[in-house]
XYZ file of C-alpha atoms in Angstrom:
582
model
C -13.756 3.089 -23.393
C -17.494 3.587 -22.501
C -16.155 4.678 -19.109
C -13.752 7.282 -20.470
C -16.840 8.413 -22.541
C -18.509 9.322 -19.587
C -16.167 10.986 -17.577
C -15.754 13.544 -20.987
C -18.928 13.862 -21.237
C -19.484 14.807 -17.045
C -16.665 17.299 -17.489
C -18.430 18.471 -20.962
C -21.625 18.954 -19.191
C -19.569 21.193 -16.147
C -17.926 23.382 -18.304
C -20.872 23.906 -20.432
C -22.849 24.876 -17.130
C -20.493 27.001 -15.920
C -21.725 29.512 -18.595
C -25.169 28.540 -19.400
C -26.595 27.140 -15.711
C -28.765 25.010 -17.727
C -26.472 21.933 -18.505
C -24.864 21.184 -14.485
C -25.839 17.575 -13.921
C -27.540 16.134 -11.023
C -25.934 15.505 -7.182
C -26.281 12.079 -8.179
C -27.666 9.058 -10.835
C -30.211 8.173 -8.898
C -33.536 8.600 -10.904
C -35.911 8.415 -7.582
C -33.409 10.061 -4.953
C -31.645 13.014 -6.513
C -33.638 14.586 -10.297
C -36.601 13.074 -12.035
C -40.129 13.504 -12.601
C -40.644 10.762 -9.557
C -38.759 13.242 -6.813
C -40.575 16.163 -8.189
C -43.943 14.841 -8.028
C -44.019 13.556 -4.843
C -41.923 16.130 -3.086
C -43.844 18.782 -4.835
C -47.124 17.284 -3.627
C -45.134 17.955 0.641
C -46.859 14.507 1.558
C -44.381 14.992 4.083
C -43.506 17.814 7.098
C -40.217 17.506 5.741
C -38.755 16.808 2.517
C -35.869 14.684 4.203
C -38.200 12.485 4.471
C -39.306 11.028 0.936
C -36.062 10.812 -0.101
C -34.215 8.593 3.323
C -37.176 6.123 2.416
C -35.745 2.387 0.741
C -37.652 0.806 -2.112
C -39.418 -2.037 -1.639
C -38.817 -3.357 -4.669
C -35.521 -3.039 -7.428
C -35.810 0.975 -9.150
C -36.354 -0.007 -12.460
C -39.768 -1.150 -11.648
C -40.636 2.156 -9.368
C -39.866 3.806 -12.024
C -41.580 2.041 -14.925
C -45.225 1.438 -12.265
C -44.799 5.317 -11.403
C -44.550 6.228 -15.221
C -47.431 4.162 -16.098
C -49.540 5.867 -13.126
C -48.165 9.280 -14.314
C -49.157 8.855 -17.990
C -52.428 7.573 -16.568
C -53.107 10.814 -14.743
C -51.688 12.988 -17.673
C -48.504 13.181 -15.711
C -50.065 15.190 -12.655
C -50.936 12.255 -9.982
C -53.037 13.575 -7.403
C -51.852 13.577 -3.972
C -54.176 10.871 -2.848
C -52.730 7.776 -5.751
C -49.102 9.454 -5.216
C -49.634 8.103 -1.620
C -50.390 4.781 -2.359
C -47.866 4.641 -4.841
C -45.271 5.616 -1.649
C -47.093 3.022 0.620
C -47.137 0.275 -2.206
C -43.242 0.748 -3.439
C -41.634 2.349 -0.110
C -40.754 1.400 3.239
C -40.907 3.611 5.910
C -38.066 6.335 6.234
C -34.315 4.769 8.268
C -35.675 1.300 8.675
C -32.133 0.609 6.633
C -30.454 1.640 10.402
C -30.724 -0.227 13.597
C -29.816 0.768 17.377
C -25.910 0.283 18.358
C -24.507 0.094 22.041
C -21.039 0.882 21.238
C -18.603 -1.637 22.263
C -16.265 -0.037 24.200
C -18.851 2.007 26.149
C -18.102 1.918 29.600
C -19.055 3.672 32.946
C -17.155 6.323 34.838
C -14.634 7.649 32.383
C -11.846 9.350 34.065
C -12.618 12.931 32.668
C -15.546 12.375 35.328
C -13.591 13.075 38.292
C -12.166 16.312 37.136
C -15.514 18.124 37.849
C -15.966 19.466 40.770
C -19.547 20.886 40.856
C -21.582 17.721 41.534
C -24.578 18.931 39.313
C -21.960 19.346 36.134
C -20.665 15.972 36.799
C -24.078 14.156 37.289
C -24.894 16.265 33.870
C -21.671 14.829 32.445
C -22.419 11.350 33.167
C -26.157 11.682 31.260
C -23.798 13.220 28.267
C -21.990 10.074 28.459
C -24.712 7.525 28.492
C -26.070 9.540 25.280
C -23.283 8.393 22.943
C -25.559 4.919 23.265
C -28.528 6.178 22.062
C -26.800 8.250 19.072
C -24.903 4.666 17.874
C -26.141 3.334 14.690
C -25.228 0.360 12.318
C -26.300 -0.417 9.036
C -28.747 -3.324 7.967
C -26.558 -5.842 6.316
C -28.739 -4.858 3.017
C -27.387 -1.749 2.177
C -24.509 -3.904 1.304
C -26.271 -6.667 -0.598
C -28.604 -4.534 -2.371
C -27.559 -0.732 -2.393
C -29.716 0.129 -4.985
C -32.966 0.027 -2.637
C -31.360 3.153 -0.420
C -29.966 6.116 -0.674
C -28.094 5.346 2.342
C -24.345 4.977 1.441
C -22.905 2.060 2.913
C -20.550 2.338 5.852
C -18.765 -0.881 7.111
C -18.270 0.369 10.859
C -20.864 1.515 13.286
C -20.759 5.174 13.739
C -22.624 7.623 16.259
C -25.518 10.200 14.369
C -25.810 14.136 15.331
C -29.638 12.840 16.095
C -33.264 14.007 15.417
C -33.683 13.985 11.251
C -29.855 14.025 10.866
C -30.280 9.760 11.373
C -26.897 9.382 9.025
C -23.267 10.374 9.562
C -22.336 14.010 8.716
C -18.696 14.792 8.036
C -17.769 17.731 10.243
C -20.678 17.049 12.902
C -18.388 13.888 13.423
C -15.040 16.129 14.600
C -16.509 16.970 17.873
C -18.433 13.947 17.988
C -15.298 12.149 18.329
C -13.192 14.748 20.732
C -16.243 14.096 22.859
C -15.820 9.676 22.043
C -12.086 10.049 23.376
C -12.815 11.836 26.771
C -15.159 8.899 27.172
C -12.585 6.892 26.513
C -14.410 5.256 23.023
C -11.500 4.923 20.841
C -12.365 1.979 19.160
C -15.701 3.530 18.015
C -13.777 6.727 16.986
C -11.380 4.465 14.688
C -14.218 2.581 13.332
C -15.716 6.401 12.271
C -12.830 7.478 10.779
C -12.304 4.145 8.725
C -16.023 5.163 7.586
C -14.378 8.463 6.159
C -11.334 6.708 5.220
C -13.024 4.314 2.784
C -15.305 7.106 1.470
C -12.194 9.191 -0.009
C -10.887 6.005 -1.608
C -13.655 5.338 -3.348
C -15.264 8.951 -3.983
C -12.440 11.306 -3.609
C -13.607 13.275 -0.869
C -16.217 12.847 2.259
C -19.639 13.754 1.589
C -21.475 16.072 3.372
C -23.292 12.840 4.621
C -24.255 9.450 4.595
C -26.661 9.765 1.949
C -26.417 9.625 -2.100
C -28.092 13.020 -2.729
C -25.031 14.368 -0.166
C -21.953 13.081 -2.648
C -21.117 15.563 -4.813
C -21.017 18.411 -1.957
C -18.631 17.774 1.083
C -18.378 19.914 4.345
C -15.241 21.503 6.537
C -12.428 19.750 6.031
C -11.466 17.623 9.471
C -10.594 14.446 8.327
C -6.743 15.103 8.874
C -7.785 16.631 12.650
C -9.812 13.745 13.247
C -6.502 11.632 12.807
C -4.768 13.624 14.744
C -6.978 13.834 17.893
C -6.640 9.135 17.670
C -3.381 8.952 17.351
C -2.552 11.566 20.030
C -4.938 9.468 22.177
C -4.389 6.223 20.847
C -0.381 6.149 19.534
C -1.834 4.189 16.760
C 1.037 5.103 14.087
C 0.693 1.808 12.457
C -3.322 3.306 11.333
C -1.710 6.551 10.537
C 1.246 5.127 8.268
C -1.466 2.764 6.469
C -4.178 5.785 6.231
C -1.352 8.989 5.139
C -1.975 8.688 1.503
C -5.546 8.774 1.566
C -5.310 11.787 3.920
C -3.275 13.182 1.437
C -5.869 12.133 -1.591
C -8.846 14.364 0.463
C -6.904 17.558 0.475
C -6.099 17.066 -2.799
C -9.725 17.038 -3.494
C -9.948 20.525 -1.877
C -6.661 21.519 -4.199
C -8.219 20.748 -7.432
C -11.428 21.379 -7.366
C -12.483 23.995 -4.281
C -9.406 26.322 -5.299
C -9.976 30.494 -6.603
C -7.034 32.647 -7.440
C -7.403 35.924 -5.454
C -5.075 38.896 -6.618
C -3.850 41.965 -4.525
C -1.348 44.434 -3.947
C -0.023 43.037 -7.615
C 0.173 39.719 -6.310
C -1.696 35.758 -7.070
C -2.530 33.988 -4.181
C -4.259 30.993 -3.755
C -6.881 30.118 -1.614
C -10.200 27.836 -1.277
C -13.937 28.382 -1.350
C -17.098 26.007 -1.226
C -18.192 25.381 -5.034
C -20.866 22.836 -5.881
C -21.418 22.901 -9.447
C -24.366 20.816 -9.913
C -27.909 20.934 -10.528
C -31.626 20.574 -9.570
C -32.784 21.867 -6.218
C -31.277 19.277 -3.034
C -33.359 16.613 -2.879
C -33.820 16.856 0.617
C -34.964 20.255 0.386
C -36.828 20.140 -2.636
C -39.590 22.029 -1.945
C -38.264 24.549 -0.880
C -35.425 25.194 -3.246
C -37.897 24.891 -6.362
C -40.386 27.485 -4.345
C -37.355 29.827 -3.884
C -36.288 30.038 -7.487
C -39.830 30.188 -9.350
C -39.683 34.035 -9.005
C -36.541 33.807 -11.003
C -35.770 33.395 -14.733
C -35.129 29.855 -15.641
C -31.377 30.376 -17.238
C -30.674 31.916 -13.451
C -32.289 28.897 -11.840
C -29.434 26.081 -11.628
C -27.259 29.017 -10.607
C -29.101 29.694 -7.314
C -29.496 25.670 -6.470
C -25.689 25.381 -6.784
C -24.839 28.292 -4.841
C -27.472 26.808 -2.058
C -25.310 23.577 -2.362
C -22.351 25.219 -1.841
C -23.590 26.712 1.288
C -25.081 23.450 2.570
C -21.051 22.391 1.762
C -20.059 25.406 4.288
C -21.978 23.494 6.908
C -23.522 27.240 7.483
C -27.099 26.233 5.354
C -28.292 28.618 5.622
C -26.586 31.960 6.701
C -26.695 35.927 5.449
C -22.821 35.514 5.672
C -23.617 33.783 2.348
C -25.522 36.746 0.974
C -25.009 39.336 -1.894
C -25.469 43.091 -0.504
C -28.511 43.575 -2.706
C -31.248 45.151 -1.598
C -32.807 41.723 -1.024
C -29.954 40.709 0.904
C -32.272 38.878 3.527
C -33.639 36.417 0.911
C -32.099 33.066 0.317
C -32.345 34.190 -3.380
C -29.388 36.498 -2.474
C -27.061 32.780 -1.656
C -23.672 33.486 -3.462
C -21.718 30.946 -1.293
C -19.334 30.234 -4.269
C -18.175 34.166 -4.310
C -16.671 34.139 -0.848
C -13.821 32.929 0.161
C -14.360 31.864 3.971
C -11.812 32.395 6.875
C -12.595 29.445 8.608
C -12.418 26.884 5.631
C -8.869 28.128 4.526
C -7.854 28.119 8.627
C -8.756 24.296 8.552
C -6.796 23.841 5.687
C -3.705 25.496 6.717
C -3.925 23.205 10.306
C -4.568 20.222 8.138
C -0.849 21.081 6.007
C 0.807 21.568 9.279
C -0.489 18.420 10.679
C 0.211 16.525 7.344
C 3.872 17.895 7.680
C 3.870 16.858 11.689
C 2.552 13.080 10.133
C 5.139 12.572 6.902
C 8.345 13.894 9.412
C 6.642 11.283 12.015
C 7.148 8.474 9.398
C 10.230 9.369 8.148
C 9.124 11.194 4.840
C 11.066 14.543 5.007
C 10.393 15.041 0.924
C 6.415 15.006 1.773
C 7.054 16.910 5.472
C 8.896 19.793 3.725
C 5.864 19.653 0.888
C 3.092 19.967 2.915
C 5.429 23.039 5.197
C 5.680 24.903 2.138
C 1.698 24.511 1.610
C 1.168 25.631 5.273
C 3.795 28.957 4.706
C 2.015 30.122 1.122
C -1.701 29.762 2.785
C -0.647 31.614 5.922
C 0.993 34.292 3.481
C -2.066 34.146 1.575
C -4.527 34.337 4.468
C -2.435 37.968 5.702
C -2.168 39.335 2.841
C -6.314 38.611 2.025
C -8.273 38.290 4.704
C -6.709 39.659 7.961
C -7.728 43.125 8.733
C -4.846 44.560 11.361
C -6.898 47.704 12.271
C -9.800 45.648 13.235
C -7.152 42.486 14.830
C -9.331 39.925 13.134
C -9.426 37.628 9.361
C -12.710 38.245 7.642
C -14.191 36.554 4.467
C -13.322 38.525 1.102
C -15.960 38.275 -1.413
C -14.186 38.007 -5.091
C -16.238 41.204 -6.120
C -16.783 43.030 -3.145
C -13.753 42.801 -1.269
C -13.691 41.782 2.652
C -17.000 41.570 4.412
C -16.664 43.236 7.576
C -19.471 41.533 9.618
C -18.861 39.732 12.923
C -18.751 35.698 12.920
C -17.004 33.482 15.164
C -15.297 32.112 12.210
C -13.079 35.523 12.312
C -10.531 33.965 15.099
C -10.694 30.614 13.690
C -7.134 31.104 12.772
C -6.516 31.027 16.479
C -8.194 27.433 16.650
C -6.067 26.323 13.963
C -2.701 27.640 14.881
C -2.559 29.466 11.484
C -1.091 32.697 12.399
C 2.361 34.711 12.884
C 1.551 37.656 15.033
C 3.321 37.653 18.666
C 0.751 40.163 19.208
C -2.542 38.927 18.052
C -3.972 37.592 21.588
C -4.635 41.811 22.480
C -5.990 42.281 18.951
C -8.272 39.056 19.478
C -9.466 40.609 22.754
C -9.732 44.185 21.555
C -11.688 43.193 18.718
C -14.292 40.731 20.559
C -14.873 43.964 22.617
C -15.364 46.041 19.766
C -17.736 44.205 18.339
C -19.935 43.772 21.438
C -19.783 40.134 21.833
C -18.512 39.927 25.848
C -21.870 41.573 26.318
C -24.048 38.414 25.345
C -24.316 36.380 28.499
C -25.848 32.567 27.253
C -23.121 32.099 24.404
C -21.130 33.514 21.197
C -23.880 34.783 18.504
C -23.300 33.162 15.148
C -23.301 36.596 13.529
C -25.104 39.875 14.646
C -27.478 39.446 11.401
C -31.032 38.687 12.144
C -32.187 36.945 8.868
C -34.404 34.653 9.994
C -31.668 31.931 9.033
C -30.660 29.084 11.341
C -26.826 30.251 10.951
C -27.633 33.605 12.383
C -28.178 36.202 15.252
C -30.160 35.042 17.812
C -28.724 31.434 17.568
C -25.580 30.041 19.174
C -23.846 26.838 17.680
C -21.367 24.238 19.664
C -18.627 24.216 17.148
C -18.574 28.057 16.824
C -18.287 28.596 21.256
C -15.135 25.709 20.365
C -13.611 27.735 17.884
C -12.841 31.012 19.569
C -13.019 29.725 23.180
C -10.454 27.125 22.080
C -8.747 29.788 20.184
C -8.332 31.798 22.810
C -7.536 29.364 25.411
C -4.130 28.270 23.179
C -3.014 31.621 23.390
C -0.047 32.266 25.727
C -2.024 35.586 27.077
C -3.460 35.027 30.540
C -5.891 37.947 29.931
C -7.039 35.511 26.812
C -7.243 32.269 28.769
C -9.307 34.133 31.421
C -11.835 35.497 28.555
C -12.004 31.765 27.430
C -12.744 30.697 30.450
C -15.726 32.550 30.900
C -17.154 32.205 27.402
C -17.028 28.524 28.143
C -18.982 28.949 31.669
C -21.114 31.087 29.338
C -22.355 27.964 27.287
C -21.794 25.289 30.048
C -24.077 27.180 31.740
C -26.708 27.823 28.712
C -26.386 23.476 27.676
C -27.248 23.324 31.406
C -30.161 25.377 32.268
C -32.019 23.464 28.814
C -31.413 20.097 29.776
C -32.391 20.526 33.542
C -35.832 22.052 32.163
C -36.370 19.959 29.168
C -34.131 16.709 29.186
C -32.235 17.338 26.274
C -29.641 18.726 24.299
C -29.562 20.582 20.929
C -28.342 21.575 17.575
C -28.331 25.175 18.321
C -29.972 27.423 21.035
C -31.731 30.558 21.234
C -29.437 33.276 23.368
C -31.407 36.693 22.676
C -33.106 36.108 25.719
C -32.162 33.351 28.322
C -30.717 30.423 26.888
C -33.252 27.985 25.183
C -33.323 25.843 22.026
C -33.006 27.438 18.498
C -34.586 28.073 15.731
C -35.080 29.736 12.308
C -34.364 28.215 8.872
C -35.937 25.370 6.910
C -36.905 22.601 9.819
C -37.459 22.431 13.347
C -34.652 22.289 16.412
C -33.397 19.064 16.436
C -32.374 16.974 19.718
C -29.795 14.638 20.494
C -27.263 16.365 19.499
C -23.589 14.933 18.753
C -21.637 17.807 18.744
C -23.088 19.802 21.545
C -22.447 17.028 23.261
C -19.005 16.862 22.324
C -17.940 20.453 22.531
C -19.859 20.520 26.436
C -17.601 17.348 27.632
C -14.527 19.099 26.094
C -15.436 22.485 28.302
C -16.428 20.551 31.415
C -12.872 18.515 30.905
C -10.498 21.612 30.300
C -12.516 23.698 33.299
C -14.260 20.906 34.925
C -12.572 22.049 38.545
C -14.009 25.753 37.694
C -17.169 25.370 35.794
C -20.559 26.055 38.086
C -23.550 25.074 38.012
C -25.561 27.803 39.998
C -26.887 31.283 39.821
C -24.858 33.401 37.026
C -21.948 35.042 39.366
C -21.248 39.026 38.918
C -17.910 38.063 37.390
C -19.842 36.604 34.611
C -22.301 39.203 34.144
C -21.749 40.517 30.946
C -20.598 44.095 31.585
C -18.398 42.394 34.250
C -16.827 40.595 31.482
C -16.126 44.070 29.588
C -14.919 45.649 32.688
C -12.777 42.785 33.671
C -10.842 42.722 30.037
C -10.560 46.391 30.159
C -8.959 46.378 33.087
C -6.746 43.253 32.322
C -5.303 45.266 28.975
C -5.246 48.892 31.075
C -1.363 47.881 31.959
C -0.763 47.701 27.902
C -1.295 51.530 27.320
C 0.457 52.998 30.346
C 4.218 54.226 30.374
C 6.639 51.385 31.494
C-alpha cells in the first residue's frame, strides 16, 4: 500500500505543478546528486570548471552519513560553509569524479574491417583505420560496485560494456549511441553493439524509457527516440531474429512511453491530430548544470522559476541543449530565459517516431503478428497524416516545427528534411522541393558542412556550428531519394564534412562533438562547456560517409565542383530540364 501511496502522491505533486511551478519534484531521490542543500552548496560555491563534475563523483562512504557530517558542518557555519571546509568536506567524503568506470578493449575488435577496402583515396583510408582503432579508447565497463553498492554513484548500472561519446560525456547517452553503433557494425563489432542495446533494453524494463544518460540526475528526461532503429540496423547486420522476437515487447513498452506521456493534441483546419513534443515536468535546476541554471533564473520571479528549469530539461531531452530553435520570439529571444522547449512540437522527433511505427510493423509481420503489424501501420498512416497536415509547408517543400501558440516557425534546421531520413513521407515529388528549398535557404553555399540553423545565439546548437548527426540526416535523406540530381547533392554535402572531419584531425589529432564552419572547418564552440574530443558519433557518421562514397570521397585540395557556388550552379542546372516544355 505504501507503494501505491507514493505513486498518488508523485502524480499529486505533477498535476499540482503543472499550475503552480512550485510543487514539480526533483529528476531524482537522490539527496546529494539531484536537489538538496548539499548539491546547492557545493555547486553554488563552482569548486569545479564544470558542474558535471561534483555530481559524477562516488561517495566514499554510505549517503546517510554525507548527509548527516555535511548537516552538522552546515549548522556549524550557520548553513553557509565557506568554500575552503566545503572542500575538505568533498576530499574527506568523495572520490575523485568516473573512478566507478574502467578502460574496455572491446572483444570483438579486430583489424582491417572490410569497409576498409572500399576507399580509394589512401589518406581517407589511413584516416579510417585511426577511426577504427578509436572505438578502443571510447570502451568502458563498469566497476563491479555500482552493482553491489549503487547507492555510492550516480552512475546507473549497466551490465554490458558500452562505448562513451568521450571528453566529459564519460557515460552512455541514448541517441549519441545510434551512430555510435552504425559506425560499431561497419567495423564489424556486433557483439559490442548487442551488448549496448541490451544496456537500453534493460533500462526500459525497469524505468520505462531510456534516459538521456547513464547517470541518475539523467532519468526522468530521455532523448530522440532510436531504440527501435538501433534494432533494426543488428538484425539487418546480424539476422539475429531470435534477440528481436525476445526484445519486441519492450520495444513496444518505450514508444509507449513517448504515447503517454510526450503526446500534445494539435488542432487545424477543424481537425485533432496527434503528435509528440519533449516535456520534462520536473524541478530544480539539472544537477549537472547547476550553476548555471540557478544563475539564469535569479532575474526571474520565483513562481516562474521551476517553469524555466523544466523547459531547459526538456530541451536537454531534444538532445539540442541548448538551441534558439527552442526560443520564444520575445524581444529577449537570444536568452536561455526565452527556453520554451515544451511549446514546440519538433519535426525531427515526430519523423523518428513515424520510422520507429513502420519498423515496429516491418518486426510484428516478421514474427508472424499481423494483429500488432496492422497496429503499429495504422500508427505510422495517422502520424504521417498528422505531420502534412501540421508541419509541412508545400510552398517552401520542407516540414517545420509548429509552436502550439505561434504557429510554424519558419527558420532553417537540418531537422526540416528529417522526414526524408525517416522514410515518413508521401510526395512522388518531394526530392525537387527538398532541393529547391536547400537552395532557397542558402545552405549549398556553406562549403565545411550543413549549419545547425542560420541563428547566431551564442548556443552550441546554432549557426556557426555543424553537428554529425544533423550532415546524416539530410545527406542520408537525400541520398534515399530516387532523384539522381538528389543523390549527386548528397554526395557532395558528404565530401563537404569528410573533408571538414579531415582537415581537424590531420592538424590536431582528433575528432569532435561539433565544429566551427563560419570560416574553415575547425572545432566548435558556444554554449555552457568547452568542445569536447573523442567523439562517438562523429566518428560514426564519418565511417558511414567514407563507406557509402568511400571510392569517391578525396582527400585533397577542395575541387571547383565543390566550391560552393559550383554546388548552386550545378543543381540549377540539374533541375533547368524540369521547367522547360517537353
Amino acid at each position: 500500500m505504501h507503494g501505491k501511496t507514493c505513486v498518488l502522491c508523485l502524480l499529486l505533486l505533477l498535476a499540482m505543478g503543472l499550475g503552480s511551478q512550485e510543487a514539480l519534484p526533483p529528476p531524482c531521490d537522490s539527496q546529494i546528486y539531484c536537489y538538496g542543500d548539499l548539491l546547492h552548496q557545493v555547486q553554488m560555491a563552482k569548486l569545479f570548471l564544470d558542474d558535471k563534475e561534483f555530481v559524477d563523483m562516488p561517495l566514499s562512504m554510505a549517503p546517510d552519513q554525507v548527509l548527516l557530517s555535511f548537516e552538522e558542518l552546515s549548522k556549524a557555519h550557520n548553513y553557509s560553509i565557506p568554500r575552503q571546509q566545503l572542500q575538505k568536506f568533498l576530499a574527506k567524503h568523495f572520490q575523485a569524479a568516473r573512478q566507478e568506470l574502467e578502460p574496455w578493449t572491446p572483444g570483438d575488435w579486430k583489424d582491417s574491417p572490410q569497409f576498409l577496402q572500399k576507399i580509394s583515396d589512401t589518406k581517407l583510408r589511413a584516416w579510417a583505420e585511426q577511426l577504427h582503432q578509436l572505438w578502443k579508447e571510447l570502451g568502458k565497463k563498469m566497476k563491479p560496485e555500482v552493482l553491489s553498492h549503487p547507492e555510492l554513484f550516480s552512475l546507473i548500472y549497466s551490465q554490458h560494456p558500452f562505448i562513451v561519446p568521450g571528453g566529459r560525456f564519460a557515460e552512455f547517452y541514448y541517441w549519441d549511441s545510434y551512430w555510435v553503433m552504425e559506425g560499431l557494425l561497419l567495423s564489424e563489432m556486433p557483439e559490442t553493439v548487442k551488448g549496448m542495446l541490451q544496456n537500453f533494453l534493460d533500462l526500459v524494463q525497469s524505468h520505462g524509457h531510456i534516459p538521456n544518460g547513464g547517470r541518475v540526475y539523467y532519468l526522468q528526461r530521455s532523448q530522440p527516440p532510436l531504440l527501435t532503429l538501433m534494432m533494426d540496423r543488428y538484425v539487418t547486420h546480424t539476422n539475429d531474429i531470435a534477440f528481436l522476437r525476445e526484445n519486441i515487447g519492450t520495444l513496444a513498452l518505450e514508444l509507449n512511453f513517448w504515447t503517454e506521456k510526450r503526446s500534445v493534441n494539435v488542432s487545424s483546419g477543424g481537425k485533432s491530430y496527434v503528435l509528440n513534443r519533449y516535456y520534462v515536468p520536473y524541478g530544480g535546476p539539472r544537477p549537472e548544470s547547476y550553476s548555471k541554471d540557478a544563475e539564469l533564473a535569479d532575474t526571474l520571479p520565483e513562481g516562474d522559476r521551476e517553469a524555466l528549469w523544466a523547459e531547459l530539461k526538456a530541451g536537454a531531452e531534444s538532445g539540442w541543449d541548448f538551441s534558439s530553435r527552442w526560443f520564444s520570439g520575445s524581444p529577449n529571444t537570444n536568452s536561455l530565459r526565452s527556453t520554451r522547449t515544451s511549446k514546440v512540437v519538433p519535426v525531427d522527433l515526430n519523423a523518428f517516431l513515424c520510422q520507429a511505427e513502420e519498423l515496429m510493423s516491418n518486426f510484428y509481420s516478421r514474427l508472424g503478428n499481423d494483429s500488432q503489424a496492422t497496429e503499429y501501420r495504422n500508427l505510422r498512416a495517422q502520424r504521417l497524416t498528422a505531420l502534412t497536415a501540421i508541419l509541412w509547408d508545400e510552398e517552401k517543400g520542407a516540414w517545420f516545427d509548429y509552436d502550439l501558440e505561434n504557429g510554424k516557425n519558419p527558420e532553417f534546421y537540418p531537422t526540416n528534411l528529417s522526414p526524408l531520413w525517416a522514410g515518413c513521407f508521401s510526395d512522388p515529388a518531394i526530392a525537387d522541393k527538398a532541393l529547391k528549398y536547400l537552395e532557397d535557404s542558402q545552405i549549398l553555399t556553406y562549403k565545411y558542412g550543413i549549419p545547425t540553423s542560420l541563428q547566431e545565439s551564442g548556443q552550441q546548437w546554432d549557426f556557426p556550428n555543424a553537428w554529425a548527426p544533423l550532415q546524416d540526416l539530410v545527406i542520408r535523406g537525400l541520398a534515399k531519394l530516387p532523384s539522381p540530381r538528389a543523390q549527386e547533392v548528397a554526395f557532395q554535402l558528404a565530401q563537404n564534412w569528410i573533408r571538414t572531419n579531415f582537415d581537424v584531425y590531420s592538424k590536431k589529432s582528433a575528432m569532435y562533438e561539433k565544429y566551427d564552419i563560419s570560416n574553415g572547418g575547425q572545432p566548435g564552440g558556444g554554449g555552457e562547456y568547452e568542445v569536447q574530443e573523442g567523439f562517438g558519433w562523429t566518428n560514426g557518421v564519418a565511417l558511414m560517409l567514407l563507406d557509402r562514397y568511400g571510392d569517391r570521397l578525396t582527400s585533397g585540395a577542395w575541387p571547383a565542383l565543390w566550391e560552393p557556388h559550383c554546388l548552386v550552379v550545378a543543381l540549377l542546372l540539374s533541375l533547368l530540364p524540369s521547367f522547360l516544355p517537353q
